[in-house]
Tab-separated table of C-alpha atoms and ligand atoms in Angstrom:
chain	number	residue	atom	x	y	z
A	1	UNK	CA	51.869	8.344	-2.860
A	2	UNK	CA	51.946	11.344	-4.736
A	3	UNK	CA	53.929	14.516	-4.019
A	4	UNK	CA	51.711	17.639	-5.309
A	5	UNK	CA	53.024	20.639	-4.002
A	6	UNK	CA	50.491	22.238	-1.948
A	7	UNK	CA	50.184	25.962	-2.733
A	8	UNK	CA	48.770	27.028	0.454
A	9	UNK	CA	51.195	26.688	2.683
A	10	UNK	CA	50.492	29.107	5.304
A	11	UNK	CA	53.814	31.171	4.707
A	12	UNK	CA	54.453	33.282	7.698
A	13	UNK	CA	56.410	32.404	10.672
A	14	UNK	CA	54.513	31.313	14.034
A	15	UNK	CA	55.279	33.865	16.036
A	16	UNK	CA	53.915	36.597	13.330
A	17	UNK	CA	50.714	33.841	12.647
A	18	UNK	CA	49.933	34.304	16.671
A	19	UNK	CA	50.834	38.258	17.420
A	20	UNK	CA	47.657	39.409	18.581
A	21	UNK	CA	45.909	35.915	18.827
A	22	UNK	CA	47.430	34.635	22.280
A	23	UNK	CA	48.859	36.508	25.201
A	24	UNK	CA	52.790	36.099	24.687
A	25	UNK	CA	53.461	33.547	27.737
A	26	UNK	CA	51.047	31.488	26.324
A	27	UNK	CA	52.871	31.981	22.333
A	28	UNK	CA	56.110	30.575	23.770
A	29	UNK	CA	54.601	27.345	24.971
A	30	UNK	CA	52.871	26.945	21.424
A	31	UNK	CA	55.391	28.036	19.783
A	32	UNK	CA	57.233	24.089	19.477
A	33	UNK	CA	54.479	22.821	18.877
A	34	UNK	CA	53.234	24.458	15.826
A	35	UNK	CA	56.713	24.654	14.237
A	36	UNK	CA	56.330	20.784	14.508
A	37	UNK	CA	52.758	20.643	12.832
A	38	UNK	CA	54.876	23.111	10.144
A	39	UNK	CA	57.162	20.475	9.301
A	40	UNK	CA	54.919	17.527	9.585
A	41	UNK	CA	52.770	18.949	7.114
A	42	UNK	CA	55.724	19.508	4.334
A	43	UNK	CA	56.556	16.129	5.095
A	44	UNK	CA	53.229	14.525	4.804
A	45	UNK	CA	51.942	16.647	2.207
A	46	UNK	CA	49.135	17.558	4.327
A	47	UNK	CA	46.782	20.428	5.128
A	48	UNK	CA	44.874	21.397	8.427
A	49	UNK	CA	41.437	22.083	7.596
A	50	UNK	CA	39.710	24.053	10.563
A	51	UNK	CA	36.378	24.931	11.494
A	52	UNK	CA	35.503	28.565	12.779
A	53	UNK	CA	34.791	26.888	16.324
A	54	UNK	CA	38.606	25.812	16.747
A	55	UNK	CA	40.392	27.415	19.111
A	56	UNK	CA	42.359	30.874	17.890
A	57	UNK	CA	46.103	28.268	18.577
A	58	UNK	CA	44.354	26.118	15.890
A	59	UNK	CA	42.364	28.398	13.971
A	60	UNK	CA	45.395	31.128	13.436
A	61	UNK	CA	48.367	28.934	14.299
A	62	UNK	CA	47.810	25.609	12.843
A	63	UNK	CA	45.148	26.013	9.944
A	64	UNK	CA	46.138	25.848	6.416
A	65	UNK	CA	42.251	26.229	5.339
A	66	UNK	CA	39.208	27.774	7.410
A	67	UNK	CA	35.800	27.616	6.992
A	68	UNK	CA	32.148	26.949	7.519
A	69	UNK	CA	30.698	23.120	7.034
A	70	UNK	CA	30.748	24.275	3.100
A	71	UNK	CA	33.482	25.795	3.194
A	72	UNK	CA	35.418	22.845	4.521
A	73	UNK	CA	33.813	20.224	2.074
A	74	UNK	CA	34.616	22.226	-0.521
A	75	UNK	CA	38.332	22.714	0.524
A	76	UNK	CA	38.657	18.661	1.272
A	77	UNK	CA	37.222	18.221	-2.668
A	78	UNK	CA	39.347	20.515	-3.986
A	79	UNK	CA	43.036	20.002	-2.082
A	80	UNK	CA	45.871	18.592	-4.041
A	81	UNK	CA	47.305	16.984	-0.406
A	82	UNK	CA	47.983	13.663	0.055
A	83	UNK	CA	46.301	13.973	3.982
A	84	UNK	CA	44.192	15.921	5.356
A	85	UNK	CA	44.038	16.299	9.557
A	86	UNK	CA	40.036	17.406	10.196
A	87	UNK	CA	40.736	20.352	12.791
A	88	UNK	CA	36.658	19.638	13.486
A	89	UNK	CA	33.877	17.381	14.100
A	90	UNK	CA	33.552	13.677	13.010
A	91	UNK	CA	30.889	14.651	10.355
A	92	UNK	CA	33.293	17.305	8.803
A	93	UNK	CA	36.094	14.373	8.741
A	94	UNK	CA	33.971	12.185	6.938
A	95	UNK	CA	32.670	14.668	4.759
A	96	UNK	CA	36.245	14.687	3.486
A	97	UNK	CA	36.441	11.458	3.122
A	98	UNK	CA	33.436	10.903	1.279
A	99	UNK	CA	34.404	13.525	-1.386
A	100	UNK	CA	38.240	13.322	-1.062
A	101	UNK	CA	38.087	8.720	-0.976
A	102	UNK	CA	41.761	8.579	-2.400
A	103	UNK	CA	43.202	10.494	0.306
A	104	UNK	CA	44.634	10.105	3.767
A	105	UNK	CA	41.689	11.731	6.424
A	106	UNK	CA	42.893	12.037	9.908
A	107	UNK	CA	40.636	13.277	13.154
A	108	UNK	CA	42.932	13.953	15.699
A	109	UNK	CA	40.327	12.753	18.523
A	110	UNK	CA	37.723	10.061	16.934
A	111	UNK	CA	35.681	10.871	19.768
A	112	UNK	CA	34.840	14.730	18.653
A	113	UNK	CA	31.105	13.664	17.593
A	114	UNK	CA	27.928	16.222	17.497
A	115	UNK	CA	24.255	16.091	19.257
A	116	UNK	CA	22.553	16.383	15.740
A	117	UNK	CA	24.445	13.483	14.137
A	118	UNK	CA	23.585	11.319	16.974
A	119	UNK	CA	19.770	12.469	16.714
A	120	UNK	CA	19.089	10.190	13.408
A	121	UNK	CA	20.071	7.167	11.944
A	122	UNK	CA	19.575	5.573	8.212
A	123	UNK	CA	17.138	3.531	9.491
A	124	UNK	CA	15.016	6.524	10.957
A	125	UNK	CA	15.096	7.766	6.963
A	126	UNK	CA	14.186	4.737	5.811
A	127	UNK	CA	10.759	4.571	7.964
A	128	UNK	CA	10.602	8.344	7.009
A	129	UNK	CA	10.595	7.371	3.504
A	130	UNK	CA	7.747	5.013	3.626
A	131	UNK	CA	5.556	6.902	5.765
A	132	UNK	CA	5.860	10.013	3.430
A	133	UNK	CA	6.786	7.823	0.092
A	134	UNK	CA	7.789	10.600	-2.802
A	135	UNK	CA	8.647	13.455	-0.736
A	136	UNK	CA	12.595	14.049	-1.265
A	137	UNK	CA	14.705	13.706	1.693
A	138	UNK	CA	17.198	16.969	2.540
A	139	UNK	CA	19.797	16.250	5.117
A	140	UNK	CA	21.869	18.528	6.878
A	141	UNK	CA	25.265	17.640	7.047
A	142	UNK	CA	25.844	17.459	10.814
A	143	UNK	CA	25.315	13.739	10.105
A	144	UNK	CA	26.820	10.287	9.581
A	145	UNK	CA	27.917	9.035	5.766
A	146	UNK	CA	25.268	6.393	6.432
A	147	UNK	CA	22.380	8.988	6.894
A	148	UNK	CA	23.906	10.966	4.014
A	149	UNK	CA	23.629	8.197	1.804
A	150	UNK	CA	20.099	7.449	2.289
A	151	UNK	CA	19.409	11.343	1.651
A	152	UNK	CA	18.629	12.876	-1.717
A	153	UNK	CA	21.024	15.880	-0.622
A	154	UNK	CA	22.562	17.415	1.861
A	155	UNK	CA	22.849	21.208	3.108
A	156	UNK	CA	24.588	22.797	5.152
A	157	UNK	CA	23.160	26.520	7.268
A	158	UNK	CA	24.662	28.941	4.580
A	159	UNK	CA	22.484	26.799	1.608
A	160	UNK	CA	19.857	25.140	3.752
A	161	UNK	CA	16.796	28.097	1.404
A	162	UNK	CA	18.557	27.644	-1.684
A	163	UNK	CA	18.903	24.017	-1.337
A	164	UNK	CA	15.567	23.472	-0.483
A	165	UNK	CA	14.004	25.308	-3.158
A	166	UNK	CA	16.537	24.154	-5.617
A	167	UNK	CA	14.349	20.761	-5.965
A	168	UNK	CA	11.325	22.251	-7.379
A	169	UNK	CA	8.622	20.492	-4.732
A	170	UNK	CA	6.238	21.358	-2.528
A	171	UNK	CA	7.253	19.636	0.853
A	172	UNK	CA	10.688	18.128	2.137
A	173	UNK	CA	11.728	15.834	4.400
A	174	UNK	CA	14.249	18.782	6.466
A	175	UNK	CA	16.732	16.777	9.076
A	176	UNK	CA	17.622	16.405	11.498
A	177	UNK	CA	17.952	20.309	13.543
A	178	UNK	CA	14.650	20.880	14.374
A	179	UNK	CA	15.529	24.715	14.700
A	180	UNK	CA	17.019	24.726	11.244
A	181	UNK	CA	14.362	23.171	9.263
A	182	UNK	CA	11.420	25.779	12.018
A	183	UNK	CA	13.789	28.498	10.274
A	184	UNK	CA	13.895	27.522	6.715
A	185	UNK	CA	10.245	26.879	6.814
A	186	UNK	CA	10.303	30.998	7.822
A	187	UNK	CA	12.215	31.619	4.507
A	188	UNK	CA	10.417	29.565	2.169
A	189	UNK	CA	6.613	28.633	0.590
A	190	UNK	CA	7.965	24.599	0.625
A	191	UNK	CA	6.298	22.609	3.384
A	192	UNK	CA	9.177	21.307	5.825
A	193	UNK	CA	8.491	18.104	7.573
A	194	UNK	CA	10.999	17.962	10.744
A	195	UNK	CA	12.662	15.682	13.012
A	196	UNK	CA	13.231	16.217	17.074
A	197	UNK	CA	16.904	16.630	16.252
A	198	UNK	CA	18.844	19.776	17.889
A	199	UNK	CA	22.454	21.344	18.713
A	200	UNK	CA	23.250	20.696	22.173
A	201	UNK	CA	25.218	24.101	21.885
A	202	UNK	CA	22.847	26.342	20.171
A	203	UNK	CA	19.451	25.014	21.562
A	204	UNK	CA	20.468	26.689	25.261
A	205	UNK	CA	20.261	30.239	24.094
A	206	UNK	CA	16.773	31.629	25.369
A	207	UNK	CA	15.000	34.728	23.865
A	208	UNK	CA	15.475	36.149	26.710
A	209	UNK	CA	18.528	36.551	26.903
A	210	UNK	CA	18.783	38.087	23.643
A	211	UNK	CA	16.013	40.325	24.892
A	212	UNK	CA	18.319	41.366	27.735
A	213	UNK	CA	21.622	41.670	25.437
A	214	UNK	CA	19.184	44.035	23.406
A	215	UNK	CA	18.135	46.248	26.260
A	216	UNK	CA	21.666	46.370	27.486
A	217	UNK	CA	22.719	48.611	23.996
A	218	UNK	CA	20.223	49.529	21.564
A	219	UNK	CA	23.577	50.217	19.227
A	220	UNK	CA	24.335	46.431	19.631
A	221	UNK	CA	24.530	43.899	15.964
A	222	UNK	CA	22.932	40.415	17.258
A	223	UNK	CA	24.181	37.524	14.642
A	224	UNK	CA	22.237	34.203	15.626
A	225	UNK	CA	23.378	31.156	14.067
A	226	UNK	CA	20.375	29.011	12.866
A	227	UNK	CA	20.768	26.493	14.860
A	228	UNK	CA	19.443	28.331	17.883
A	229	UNK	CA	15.448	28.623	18.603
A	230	UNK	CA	13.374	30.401	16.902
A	231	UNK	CA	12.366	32.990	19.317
A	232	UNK	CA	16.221	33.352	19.589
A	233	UNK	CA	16.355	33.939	15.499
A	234	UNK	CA	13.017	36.237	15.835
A	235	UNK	CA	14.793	38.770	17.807
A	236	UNK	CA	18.354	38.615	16.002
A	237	UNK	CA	19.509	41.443	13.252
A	238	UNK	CA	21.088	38.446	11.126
A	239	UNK	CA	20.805	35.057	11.312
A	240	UNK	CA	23.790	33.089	9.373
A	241	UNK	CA	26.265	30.074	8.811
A	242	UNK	CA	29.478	30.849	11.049
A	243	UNK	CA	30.812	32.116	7.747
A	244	UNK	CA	27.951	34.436	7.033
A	245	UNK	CA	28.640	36.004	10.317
A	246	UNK	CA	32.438	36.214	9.997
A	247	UNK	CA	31.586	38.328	6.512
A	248	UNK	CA	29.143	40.305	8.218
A	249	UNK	CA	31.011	41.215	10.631
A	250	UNK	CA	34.047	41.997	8.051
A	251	UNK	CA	31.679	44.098	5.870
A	252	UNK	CA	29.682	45.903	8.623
A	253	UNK	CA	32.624	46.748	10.739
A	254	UNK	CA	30.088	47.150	13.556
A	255	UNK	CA	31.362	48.891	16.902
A	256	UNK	CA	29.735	46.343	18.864
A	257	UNK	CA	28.503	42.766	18.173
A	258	UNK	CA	27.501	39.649	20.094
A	259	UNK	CA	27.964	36.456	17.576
A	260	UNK	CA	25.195	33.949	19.141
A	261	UNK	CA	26.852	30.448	18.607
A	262	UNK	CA	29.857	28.901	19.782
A	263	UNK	CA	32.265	30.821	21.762
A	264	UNK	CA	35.510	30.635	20.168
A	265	UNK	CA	34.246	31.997	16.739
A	266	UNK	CA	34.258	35.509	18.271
A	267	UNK	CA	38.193	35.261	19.860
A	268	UNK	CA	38.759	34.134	16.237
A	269	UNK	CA	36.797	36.710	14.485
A	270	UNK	CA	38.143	39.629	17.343
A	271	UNK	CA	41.871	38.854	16.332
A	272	UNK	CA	41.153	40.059	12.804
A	273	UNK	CA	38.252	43.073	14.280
A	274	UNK	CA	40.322	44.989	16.096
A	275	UNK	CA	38.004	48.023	15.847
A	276	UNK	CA	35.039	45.717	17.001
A	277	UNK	CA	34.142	45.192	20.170
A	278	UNK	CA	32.614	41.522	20.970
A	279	UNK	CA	29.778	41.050	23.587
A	280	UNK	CA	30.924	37.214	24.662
A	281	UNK	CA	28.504	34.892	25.966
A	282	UNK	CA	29.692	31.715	25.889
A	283	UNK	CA	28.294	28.301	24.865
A	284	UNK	CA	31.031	25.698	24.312
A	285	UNK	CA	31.245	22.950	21.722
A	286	UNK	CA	32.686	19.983	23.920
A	287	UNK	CA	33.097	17.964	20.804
A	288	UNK	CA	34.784	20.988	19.122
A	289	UNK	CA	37.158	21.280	21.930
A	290	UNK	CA	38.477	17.610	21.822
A	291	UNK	CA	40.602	18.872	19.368
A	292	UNK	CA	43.822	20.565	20.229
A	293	UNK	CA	47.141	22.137	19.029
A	294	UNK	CA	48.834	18.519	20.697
A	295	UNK	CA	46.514	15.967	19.258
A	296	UNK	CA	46.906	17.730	15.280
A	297	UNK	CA	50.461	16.925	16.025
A	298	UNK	CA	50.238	14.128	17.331
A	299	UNK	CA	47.847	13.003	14.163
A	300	UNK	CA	50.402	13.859	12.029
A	301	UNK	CA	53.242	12.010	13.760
A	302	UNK	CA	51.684	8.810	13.836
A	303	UNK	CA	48.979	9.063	11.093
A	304	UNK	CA	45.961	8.522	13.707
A	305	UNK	CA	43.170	7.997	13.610
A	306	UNK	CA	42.496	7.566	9.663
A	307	UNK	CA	38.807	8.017	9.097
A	308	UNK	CA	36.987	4.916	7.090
A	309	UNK	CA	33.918	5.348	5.141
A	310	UNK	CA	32.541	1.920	3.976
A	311	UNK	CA	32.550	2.513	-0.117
A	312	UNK	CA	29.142	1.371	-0.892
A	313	UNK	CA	27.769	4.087	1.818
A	314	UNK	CA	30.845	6.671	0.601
A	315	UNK	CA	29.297	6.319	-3.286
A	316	UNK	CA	25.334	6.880	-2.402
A	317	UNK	CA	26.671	9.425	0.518
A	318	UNK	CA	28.991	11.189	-2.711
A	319	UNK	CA	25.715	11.849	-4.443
A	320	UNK	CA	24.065	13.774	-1.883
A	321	UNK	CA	26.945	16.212	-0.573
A	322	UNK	CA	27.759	16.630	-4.600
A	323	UNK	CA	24.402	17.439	-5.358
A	324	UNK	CA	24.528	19.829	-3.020
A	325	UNK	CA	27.644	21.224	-4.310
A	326	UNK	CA	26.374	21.662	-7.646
A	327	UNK	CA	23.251	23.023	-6.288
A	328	UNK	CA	25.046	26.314	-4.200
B	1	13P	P1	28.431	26.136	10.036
B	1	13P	O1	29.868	26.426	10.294
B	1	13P	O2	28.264	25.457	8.714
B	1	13P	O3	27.589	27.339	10.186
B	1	13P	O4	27.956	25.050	11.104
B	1	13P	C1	27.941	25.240	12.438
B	1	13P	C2	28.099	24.006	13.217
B	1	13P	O5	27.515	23.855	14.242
B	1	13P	C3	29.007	23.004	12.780
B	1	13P	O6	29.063	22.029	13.706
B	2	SF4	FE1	27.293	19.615	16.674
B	2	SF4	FE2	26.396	21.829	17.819
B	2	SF4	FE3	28.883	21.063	18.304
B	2	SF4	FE4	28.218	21.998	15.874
B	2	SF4	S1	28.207	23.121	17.782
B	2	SF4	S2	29.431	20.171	16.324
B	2	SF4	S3	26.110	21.251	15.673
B	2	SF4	S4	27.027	19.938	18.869
């Protein structure tokens, strides 16, 4: 195995990495536990790769790299670590894999799936393909390797417009987020045929209760993530990839902002907005929140649970999520 040395390793100490993030009581309990994902890591020559939904233990504690879905599969390409522990969802783990096939990917919990990748199968493309023969297939990438591979490219919601347009055609095949491909077809003149998939998390926000956030402060920023409906995106100041809203947010320095998505992204985003204050409803990932500070340790004690990617799907799979990559 080789033995790169990774430069970056988050370098302060855990106690500085959570000041501000957890209440104290709660940093001492942590505390072991991330000094032992510390050393694991220079032992394995591994990185933690977290999504914005992880928890603010994982996401400020643990994390070596943070992102969006691009974000992430751009990190797992570009690494020089021998493993990399998915803080995440199954997709995102595979994702790496697909790009990264040399190296070591771990998911701490196997089970942390995702509504939208369950929605849609390779077969499902494969009738989709006949019934609308020519028409090129975008897919997002909250999705298996198999329905990646029988995609002409994949997106993610910070490229979904750009990607789209990128293939110079009049009408896609958009799947599988329903809500996603209603709110690209807003952005764009290129026809988007859909599919009934949807984001168990997202799809519960209601206009109305935007409507009511709204009438509850005039002065308040609304950032909907695209994933929610469209009457939800209709009434939103900015709709954007987690990412996208994390910038915003940075940029805008807003004195008050609700982030519509999943609820941890705004304790993450608060810990570094001090002068913000966050509106917080709260709509949970429960696939997100399989993964903990405990089970990253644990995946790097014991090397569990390696994610596979059959090679003949990981090749035709590599040419969709790399043609996106050139493509943004
Ligand atoms: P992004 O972080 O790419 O916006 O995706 C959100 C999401 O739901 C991932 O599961
Ligand atoms: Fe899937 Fe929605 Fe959870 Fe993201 S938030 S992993 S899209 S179920």
């Amino acid at each position: 195995m080789a033995t790169t040395t990774l430069p970056l390793r988050t370098p302060l100490p855990v106690q500085t990495r959570l000041a501000g993030v957890v209440p104290d009581v709660e940093g001492h309990i942590l505390t072991p536990i991330l000094e032992d994902i510390d050393r694991l890591k220079q032992e394995r020559n591994a990185v933690v790769l977290a999504h914005n939904y992880m928890t603010p233990d994982i996401f400020h504690g643990a994390a070596d790299l943070r992102g969006d879905s691009l974000e992430l599969a751009r990190l797992a390409a570009e690494t020089p670590a021998d493993v990399i522990v998915m803080a995440g969802v199954h997709f995102m783990a595979e994702t790496a894999k697909i790009l990264s096939p040399d190296k070591t990917v771990l998911i701490p919990d196997p089970r942390a799936g995702c509504s939208l990748a369950d929605s849609i199968t390779g077969a499902d493309i494969r009738a989709l393909r006949e019934r609308y023969p020519g028409v090129p297939v975008v897919t997002y990438v909250n999705t298996s390797a198999e329905v990646k591979a029988e995609s002409d490219i994949t997106c993610t919601s910070s490229n979904a417009v750009r990607i789209v347009e990128s293939l110079g055609v009049d009408r896609v095949l958009f799947l599988p987020d329903r809500y996603l491909g209603a709110w690209v077809a807003t952005q764009t003149d290129v026809e988007v045929i859909g599919w009934e998939g949807a984001c168990e998390v997202h799809e519960r926000f209601t206009g109305e209760e935007i409507a009511e956030l709204r009438a509850s402060d005039p002065e308040l920023a609304i950032l909907a993530h695209p994933e929610c409906p469209p009457d939800v995106l209709a009434a939103s100041d900015i709709v954007g990839s987690t990412s996208q809203m994390v910038g915003w947010v940075r940029d805008h320095q807003p004195a008050k902002v609700v982030l519509v998505t999943e609820c941890s992204m705004a304790d993450n985003v608060a810990a570094e907005a001090p002068d913000t204050e966050f509106v917080r409803p709260c709509n949970m990932c429960p696939h997100m929140k399989r993964i903990t500070v405990q089970n990253i340790r644990t995946a790097l004690e014991t090397m569990q649970h390696p994610v596979e990617v059959d090679p003949a799907i990981a090749e035709r799979a590599r040419r969709a999520v790399t043609a996106m990559l050139e493509a943004s």
